PDB file of C-alpha atoms and ligand atoms in Angstrom:
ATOM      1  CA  UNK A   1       0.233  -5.197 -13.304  1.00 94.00           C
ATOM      2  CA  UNK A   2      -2.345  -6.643 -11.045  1.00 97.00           C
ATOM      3  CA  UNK A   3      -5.187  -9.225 -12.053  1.00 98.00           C
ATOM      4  CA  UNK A   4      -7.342 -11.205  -9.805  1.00 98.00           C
ATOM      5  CA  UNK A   5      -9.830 -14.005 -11.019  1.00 98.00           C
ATOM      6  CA  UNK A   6     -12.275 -14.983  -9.835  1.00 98.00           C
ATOM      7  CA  UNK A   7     -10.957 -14.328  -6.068  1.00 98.00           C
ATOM      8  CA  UNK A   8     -12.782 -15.602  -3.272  1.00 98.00           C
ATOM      9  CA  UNK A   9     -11.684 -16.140   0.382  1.00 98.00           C
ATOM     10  CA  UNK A  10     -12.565 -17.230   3.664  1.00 98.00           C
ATOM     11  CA  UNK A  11     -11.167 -17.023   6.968  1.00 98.00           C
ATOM     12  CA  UNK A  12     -10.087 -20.320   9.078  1.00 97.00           C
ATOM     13  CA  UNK A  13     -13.108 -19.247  11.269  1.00 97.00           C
ATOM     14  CA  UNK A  14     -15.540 -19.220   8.508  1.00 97.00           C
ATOM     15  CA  UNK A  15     -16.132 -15.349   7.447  1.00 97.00           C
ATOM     16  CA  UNK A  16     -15.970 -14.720   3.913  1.00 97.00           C
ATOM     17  CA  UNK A  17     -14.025 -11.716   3.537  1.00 98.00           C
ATOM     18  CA  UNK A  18     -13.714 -11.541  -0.677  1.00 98.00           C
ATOM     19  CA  UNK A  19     -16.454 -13.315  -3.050  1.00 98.00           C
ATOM     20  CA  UNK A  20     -15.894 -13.543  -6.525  1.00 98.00           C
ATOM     21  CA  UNK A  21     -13.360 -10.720  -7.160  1.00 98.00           C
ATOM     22  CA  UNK A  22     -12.846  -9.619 -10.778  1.00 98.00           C
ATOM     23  CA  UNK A  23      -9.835  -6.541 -10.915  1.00 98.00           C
ATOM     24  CA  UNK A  24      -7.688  -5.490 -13.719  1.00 98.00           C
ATOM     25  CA  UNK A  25      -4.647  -2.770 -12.367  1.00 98.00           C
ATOM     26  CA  UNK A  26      -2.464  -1.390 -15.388  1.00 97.00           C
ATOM     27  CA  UNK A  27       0.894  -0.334 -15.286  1.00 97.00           C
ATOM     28  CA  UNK A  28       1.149   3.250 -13.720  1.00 97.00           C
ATOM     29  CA  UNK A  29      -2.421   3.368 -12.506  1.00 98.00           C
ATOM     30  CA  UNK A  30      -3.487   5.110  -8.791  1.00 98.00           C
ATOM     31  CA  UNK A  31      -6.535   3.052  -7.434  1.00 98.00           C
ATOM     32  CA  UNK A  32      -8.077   4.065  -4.582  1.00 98.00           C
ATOM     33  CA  UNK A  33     -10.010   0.798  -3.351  1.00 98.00           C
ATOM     34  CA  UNK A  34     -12.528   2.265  -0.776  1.00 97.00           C
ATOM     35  CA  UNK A  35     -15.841   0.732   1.719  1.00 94.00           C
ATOM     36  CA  UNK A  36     -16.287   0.328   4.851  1.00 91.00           C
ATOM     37  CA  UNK A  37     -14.452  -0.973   8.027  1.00 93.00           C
ATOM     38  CA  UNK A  38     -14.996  -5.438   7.036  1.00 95.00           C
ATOM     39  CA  UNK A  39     -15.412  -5.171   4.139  1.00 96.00           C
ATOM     40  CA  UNK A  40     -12.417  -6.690   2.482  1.00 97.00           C
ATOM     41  CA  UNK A  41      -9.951  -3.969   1.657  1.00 98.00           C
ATOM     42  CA  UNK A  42      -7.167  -5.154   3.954  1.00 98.00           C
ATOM     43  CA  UNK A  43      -7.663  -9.013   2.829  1.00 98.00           C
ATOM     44  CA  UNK A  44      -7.030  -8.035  -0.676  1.00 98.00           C
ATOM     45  CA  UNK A  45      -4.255  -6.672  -0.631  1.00 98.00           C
ATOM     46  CA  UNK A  46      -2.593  -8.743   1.532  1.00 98.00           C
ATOM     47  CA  UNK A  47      -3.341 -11.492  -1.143  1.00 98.00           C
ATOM     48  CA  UNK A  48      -1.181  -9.057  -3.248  1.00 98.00           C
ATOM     49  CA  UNK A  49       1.497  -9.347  -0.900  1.00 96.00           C
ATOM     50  CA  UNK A  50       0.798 -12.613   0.179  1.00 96.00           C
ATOM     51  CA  UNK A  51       0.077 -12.764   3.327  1.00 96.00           C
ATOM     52  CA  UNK A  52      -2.504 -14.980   2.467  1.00 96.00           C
ATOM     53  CA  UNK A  53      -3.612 -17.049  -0.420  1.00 97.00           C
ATOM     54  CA  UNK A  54      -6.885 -16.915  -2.091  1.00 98.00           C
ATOM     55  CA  UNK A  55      -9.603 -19.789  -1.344  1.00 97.00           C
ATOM     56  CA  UNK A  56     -10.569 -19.587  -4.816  1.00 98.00           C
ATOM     57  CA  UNK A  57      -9.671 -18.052  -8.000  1.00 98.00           C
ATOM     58  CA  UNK A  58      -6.234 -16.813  -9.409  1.00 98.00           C
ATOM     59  CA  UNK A  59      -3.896 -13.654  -8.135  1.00 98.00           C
ATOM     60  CA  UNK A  60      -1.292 -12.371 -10.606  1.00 97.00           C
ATOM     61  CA  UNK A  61       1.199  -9.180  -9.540  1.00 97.00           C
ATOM     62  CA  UNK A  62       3.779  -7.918 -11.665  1.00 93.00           C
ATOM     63  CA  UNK A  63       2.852 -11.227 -14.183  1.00 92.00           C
ATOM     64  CA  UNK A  64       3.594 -13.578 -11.624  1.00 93.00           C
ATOM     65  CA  UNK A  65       0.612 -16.005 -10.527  1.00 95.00           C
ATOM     66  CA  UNK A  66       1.241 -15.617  -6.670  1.00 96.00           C
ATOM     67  CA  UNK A  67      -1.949 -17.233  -6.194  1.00 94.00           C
ATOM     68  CA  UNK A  68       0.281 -20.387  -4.941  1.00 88.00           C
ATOM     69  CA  UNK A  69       3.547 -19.091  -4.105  1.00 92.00           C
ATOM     70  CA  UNK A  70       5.612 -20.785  -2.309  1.00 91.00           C
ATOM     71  CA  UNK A  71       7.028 -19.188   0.637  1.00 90.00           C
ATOM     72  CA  UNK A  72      10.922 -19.372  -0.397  1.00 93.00           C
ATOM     73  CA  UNK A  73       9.350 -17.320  -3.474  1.00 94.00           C
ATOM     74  CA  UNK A  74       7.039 -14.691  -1.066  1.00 94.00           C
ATOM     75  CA  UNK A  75      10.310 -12.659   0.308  1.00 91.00           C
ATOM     76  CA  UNK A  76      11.664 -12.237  -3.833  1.00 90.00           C
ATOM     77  CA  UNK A  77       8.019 -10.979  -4.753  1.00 93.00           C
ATOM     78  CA  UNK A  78       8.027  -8.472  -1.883  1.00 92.00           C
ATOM     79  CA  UNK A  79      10.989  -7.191  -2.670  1.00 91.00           C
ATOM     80  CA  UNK A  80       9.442  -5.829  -5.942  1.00 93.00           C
ATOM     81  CA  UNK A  81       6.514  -4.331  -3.790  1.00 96.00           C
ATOM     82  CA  UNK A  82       6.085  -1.043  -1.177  1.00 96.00           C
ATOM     83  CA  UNK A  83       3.729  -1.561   1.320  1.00 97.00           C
ATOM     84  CA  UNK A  84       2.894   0.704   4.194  1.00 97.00           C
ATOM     85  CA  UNK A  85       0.134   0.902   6.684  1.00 97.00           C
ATOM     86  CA  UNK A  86      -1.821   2.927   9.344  1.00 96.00           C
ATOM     87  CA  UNK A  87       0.581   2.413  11.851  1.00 96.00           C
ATOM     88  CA  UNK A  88       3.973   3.269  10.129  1.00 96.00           C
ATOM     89  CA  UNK A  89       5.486   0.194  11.730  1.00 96.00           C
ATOM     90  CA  UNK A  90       8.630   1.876  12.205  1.00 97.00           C
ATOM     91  CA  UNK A  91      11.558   0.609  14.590  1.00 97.00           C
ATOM     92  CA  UNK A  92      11.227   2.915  17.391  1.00 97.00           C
ATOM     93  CA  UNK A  93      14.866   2.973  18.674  1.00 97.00           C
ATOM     94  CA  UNK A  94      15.851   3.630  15.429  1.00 97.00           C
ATOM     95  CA  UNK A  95      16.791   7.068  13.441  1.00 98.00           C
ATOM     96  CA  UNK A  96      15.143   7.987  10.102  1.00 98.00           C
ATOM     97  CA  UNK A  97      18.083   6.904   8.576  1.00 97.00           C
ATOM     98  CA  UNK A  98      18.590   3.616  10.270  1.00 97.00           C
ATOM     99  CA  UNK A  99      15.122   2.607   9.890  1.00 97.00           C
ATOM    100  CA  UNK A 100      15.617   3.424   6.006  1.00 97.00           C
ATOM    101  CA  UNK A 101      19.056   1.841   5.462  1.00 96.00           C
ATOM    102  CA  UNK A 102      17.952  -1.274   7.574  1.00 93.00           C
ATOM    103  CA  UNK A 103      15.555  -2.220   4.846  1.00 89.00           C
ATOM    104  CA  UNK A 104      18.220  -1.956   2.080  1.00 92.00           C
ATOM    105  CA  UNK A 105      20.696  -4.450   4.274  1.00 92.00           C
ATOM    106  CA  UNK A 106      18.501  -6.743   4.965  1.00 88.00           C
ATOM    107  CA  UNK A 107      18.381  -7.375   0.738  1.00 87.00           C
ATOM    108  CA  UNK A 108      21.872  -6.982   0.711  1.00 89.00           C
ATOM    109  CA  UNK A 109      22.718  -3.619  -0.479  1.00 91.00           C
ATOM    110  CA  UNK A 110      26.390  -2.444   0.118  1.00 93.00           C
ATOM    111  CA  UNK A 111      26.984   0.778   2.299  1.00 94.00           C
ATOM    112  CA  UNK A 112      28.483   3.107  -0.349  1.00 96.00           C
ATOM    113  CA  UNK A 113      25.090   2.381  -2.586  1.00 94.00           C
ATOM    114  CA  UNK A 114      22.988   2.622   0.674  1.00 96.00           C
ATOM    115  CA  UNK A 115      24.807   6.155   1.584  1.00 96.00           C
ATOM    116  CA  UNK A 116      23.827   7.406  -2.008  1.00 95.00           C
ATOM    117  CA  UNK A 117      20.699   6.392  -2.528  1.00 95.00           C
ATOM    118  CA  UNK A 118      19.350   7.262   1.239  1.00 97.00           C
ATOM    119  CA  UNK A 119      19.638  11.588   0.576  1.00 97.00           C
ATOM    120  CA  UNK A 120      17.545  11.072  -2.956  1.00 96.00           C
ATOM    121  CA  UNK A 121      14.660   9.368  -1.522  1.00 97.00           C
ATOM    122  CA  UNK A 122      14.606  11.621   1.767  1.00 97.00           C
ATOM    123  CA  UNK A 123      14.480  14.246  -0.405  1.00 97.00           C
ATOM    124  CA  UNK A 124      11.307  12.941  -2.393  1.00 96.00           C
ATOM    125  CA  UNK A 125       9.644  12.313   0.819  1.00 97.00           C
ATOM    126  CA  UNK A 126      10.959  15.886   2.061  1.00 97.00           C
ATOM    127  CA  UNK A 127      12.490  14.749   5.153  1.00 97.00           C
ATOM    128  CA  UNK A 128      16.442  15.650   4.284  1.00 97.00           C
ATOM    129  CA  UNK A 129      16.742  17.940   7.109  1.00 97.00           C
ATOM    130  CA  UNK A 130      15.079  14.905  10.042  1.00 98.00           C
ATOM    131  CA  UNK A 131      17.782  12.034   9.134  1.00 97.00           C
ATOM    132  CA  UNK A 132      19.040  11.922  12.447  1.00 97.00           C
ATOM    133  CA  UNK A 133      15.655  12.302  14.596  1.00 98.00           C
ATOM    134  CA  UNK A 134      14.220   9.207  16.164  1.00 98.00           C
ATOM    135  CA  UNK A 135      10.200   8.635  15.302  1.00 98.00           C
ATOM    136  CA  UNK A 136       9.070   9.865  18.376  1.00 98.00           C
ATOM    137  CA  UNK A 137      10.421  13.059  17.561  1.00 98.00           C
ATOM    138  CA  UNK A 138       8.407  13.116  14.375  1.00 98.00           C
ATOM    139  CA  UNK A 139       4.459  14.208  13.976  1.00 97.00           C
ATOM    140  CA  UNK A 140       2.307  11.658  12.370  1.00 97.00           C
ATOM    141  CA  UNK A 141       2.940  13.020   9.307  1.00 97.00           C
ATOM    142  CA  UNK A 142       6.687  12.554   8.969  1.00 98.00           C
ATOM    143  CA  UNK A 143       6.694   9.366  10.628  1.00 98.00           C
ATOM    144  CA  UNK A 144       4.237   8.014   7.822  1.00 98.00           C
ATOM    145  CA  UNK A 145       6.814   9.782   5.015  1.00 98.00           C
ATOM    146  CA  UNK A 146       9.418   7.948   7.138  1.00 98.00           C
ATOM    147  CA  UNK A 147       7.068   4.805   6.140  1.00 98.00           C
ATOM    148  CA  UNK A 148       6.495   5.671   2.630  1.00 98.00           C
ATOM    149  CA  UNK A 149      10.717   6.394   2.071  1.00 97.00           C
ATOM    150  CA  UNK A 150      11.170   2.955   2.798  1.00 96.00           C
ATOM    151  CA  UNK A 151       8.523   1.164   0.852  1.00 96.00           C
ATOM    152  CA  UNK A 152      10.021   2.711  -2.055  1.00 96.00           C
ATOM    153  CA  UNK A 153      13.894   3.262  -1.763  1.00 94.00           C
ATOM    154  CA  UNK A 154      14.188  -0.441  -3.289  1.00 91.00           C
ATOM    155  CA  UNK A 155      11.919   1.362  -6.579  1.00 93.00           C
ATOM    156  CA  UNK A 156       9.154  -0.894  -6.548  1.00 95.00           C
ATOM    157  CA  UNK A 157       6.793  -1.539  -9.052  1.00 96.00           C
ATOM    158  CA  UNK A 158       3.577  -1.130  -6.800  1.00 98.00           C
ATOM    159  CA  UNK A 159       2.729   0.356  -3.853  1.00 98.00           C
ATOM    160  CA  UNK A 160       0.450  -0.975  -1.647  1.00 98.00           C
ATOM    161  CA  UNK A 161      -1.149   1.250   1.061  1.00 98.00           C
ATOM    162  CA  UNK A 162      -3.344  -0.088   3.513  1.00 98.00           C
ATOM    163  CA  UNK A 163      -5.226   3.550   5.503  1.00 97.00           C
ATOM    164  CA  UNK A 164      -2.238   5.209   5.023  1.00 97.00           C
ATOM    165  CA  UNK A 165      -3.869   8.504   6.060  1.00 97.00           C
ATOM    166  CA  UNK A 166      -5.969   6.381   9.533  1.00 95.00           C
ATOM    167  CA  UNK A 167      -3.961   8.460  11.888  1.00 95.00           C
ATOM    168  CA  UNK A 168      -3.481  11.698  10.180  1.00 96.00           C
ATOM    169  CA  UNK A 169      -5.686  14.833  10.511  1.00 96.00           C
ATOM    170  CA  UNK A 170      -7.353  15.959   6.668  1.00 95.00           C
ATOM    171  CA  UNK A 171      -4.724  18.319   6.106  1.00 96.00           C
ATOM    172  CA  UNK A 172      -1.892  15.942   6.631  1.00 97.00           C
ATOM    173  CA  UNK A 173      -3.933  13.335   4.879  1.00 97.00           C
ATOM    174  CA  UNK A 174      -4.174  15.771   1.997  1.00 97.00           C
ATOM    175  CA  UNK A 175       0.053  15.746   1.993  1.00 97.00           C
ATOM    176  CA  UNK A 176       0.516  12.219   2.356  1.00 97.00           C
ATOM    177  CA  UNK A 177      -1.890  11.399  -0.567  1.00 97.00           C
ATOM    178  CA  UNK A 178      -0.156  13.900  -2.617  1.00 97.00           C
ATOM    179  CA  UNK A 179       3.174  12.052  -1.792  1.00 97.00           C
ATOM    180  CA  UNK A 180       1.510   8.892  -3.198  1.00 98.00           C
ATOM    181  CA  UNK A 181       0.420  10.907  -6.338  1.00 97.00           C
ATOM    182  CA  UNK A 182       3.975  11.990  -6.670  1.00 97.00           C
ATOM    183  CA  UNK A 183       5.102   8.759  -6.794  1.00 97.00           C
ATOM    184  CA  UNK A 184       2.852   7.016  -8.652  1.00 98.00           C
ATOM    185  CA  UNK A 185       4.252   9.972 -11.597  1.00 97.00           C
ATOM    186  CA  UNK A 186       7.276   8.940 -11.454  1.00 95.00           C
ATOM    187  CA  UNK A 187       6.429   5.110 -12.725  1.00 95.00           C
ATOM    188  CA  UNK A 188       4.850   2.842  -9.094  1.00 97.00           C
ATOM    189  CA  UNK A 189       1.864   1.765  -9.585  1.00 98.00           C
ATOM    190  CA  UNK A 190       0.103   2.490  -6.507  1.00 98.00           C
ATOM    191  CA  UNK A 191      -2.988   1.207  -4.621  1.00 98.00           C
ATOM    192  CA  UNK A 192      -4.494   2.697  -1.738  1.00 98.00           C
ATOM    193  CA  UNK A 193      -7.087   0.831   0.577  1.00 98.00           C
ATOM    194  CA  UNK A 194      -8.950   3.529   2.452  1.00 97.00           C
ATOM    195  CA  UNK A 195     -12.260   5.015   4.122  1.00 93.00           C
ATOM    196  CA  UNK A 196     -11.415   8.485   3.888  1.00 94.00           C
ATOM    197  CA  UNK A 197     -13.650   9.969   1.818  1.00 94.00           C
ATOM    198  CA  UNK A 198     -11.992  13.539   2.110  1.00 94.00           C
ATOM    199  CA  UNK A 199      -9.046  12.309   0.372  1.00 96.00           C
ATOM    200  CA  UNK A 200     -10.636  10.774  -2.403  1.00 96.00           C
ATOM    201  CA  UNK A 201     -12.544  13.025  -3.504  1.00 96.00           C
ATOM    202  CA  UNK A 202     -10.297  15.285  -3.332  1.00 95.00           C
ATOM    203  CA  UNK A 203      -7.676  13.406  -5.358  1.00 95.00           C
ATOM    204  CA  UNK A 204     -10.413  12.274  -8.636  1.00 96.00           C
ATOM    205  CA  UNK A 205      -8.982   8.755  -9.179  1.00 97.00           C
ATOM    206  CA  UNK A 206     -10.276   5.453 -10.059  1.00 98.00           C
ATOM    207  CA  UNK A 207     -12.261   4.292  -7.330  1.00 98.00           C
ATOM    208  CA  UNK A 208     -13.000   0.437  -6.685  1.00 98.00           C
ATOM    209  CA  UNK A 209     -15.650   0.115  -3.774  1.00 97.00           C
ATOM    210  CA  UNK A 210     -15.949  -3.210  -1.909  1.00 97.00           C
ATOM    211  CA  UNK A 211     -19.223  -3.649  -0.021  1.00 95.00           C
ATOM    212  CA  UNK A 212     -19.444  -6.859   2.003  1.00 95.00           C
ATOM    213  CA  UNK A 213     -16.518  -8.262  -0.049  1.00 97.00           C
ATOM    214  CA  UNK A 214     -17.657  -7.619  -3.389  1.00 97.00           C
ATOM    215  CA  UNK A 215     -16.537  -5.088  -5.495  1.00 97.00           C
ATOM    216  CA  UNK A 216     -19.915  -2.956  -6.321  1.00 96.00           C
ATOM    217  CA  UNK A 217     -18.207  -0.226  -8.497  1.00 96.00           C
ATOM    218  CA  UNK A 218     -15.108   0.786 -10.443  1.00 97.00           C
ATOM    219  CA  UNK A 219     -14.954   4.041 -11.446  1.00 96.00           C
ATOM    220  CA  UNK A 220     -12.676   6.541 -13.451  1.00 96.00           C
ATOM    221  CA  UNK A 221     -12.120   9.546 -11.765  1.00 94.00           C
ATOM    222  CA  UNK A 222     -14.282   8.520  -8.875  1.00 94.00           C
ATOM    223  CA  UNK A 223     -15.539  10.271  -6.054  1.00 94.00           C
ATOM    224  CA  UNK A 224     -16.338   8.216  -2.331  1.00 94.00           C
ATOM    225  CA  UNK A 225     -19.670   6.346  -2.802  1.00 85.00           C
ATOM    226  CA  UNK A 226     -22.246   5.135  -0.025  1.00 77.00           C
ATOM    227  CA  UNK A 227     -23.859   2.188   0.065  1.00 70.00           C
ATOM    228  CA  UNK A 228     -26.945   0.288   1.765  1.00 55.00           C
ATOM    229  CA  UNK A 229     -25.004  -0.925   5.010  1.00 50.00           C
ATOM    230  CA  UNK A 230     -23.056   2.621   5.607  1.00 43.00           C
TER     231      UNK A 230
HETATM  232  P1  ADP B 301     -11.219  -3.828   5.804  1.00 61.78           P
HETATM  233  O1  ADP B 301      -9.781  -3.753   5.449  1.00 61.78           O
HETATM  234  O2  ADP B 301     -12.129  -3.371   4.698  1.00 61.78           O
HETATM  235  O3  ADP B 301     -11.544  -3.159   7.102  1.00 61.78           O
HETATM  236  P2  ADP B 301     -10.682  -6.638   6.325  1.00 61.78           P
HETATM  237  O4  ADP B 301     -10.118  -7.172   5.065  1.00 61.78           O
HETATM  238  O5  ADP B 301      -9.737  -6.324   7.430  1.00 61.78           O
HETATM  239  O6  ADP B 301     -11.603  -5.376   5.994  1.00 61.78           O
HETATM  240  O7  ADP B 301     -11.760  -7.668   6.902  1.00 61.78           O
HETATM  241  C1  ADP B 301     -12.751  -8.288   6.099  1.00 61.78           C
HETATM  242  C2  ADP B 301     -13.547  -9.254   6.977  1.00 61.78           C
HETATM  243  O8  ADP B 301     -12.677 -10.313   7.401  1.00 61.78           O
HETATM  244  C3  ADP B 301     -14.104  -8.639   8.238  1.00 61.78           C
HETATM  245  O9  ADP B 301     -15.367  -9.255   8.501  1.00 61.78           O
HETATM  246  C4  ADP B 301     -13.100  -9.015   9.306  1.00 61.78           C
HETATM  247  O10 ADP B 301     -13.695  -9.088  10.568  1.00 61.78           O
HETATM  248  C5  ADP B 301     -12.625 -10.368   8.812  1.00 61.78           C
HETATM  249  N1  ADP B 301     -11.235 -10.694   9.195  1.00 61.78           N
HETATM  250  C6  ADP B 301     -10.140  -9.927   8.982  1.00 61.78           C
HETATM  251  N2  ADP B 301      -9.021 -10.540   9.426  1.00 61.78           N
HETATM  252  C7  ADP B 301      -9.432 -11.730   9.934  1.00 61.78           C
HETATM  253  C8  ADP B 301      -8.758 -12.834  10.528  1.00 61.78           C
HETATM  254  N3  ADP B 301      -7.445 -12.850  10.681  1.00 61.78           N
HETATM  255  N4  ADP B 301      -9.527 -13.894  10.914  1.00 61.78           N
HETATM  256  C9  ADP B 301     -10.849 -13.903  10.747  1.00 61.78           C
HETATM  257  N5  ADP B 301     -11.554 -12.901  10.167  1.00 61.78           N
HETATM  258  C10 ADP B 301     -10.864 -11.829   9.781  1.00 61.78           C
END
């Protein structure tokens, strides 16, 4: 599902955020991909989303090399992907609803299918009863479940989560992940880039740590390692 080769890359300004980056990602797999603040998480999976494109080496998602996409190609490949971040990114004059249903216009989707399809996947996220509330009227929490409804009402075939859980107390953390779990059993794959040790531990899932850009361990059923620089 996702394959990188070889994957190196620097920064206009010199720093080398990935060196030599060898990852395999099945089908249906939950990868946490952990380290410190700088050390590469974010950079890698935008390369999976392509927000940038790998000095060296080769990037495949979903079978596609994306490693050279061109960028009439990038909006098609996202639309197969979730992504969600920290900050929600949610349109703040917006209701739960709109902010769902805008993301399902803008690839074209009809209002009857919109209207159907908008209850299911506020139910998943458990948010059936808040369609009408703006994000400011929503805790952390729901806003990010706001987040994670729309990365996936389009069904993609990965989720990408970059510190989903960076603004959420343990507990809430705790719920969120377990959102992503449920997901990821019902068919996404789904990688999370993270520091938050409490939640992977917790959760016992493959664990890829990046240290200084390089991935220093891959591990089934992983718990949160330190390394030298932490
Ligand atoms: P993480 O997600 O693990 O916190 P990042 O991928 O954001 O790490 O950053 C990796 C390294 O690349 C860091 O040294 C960071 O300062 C640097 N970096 C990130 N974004 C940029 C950018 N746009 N320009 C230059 N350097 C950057």
């Amino acid at each position: 599902m996702i394959q990188l080769h070889n994957v190196s890359f620097t920064y206009p300004n010199g720093t080398e955020a990935l060196r030599n980056i060898n990852l395999r990602i099945e089908k249906g797999e939950f990868v946490f991909l952990v380290g410190p603040t700088g050390t590469g998480k974010s950079t890698l999976l935008k390369l999976l989303y392509c927000a940038e494109y790998p000095t060296e080496g080769r990037v495949i998602v979903a079978g596609r090399d994306v490693s050279r996409l061109s960028p009439k190609e990038v909006p098609l490949l996202r639309r197969r992907l979730g992504i969600i971040f920290q900050d929600f990114r949610l349109i703040p004059t917006r209701t739960v609803w709109e902010n769902i249903a805008f993301a399902l216009k803008a690839i074209g989707m009809g209002r009857k299918e919109i209207c159907r399809k908008l209850p299911e996947v506020l139910e998943i996220v458990g948010l059936s009863d808040k369609a009408h509330a703006y994000p400011a009227q929503l805790s952390g929490g729901e806003q990010q479940r706001v987040a994670i409804a729309r990365a996936i009402v389009n069904n993609p075939i990965i989720l990408l989560a970059d510190e989903p859980t960076g603004n959420l107390d343990p507990e809430t953390s705790l719920e969120i992940v377990d959102l992503l779990a449920r997901i990821n059993l019902m068919g996404t794959t789904v990688l999370t880039a993270t520091h938050d040790k409490y939640i992977v531990d917790k959760m016992r899932k493959r664990v890829v740590t990046l240290q200084n850009g390089r991935i220093v361990s891959d591990r089934e059923r992983g718990t949160y390692e330190h390394y030298a620089s932490e």
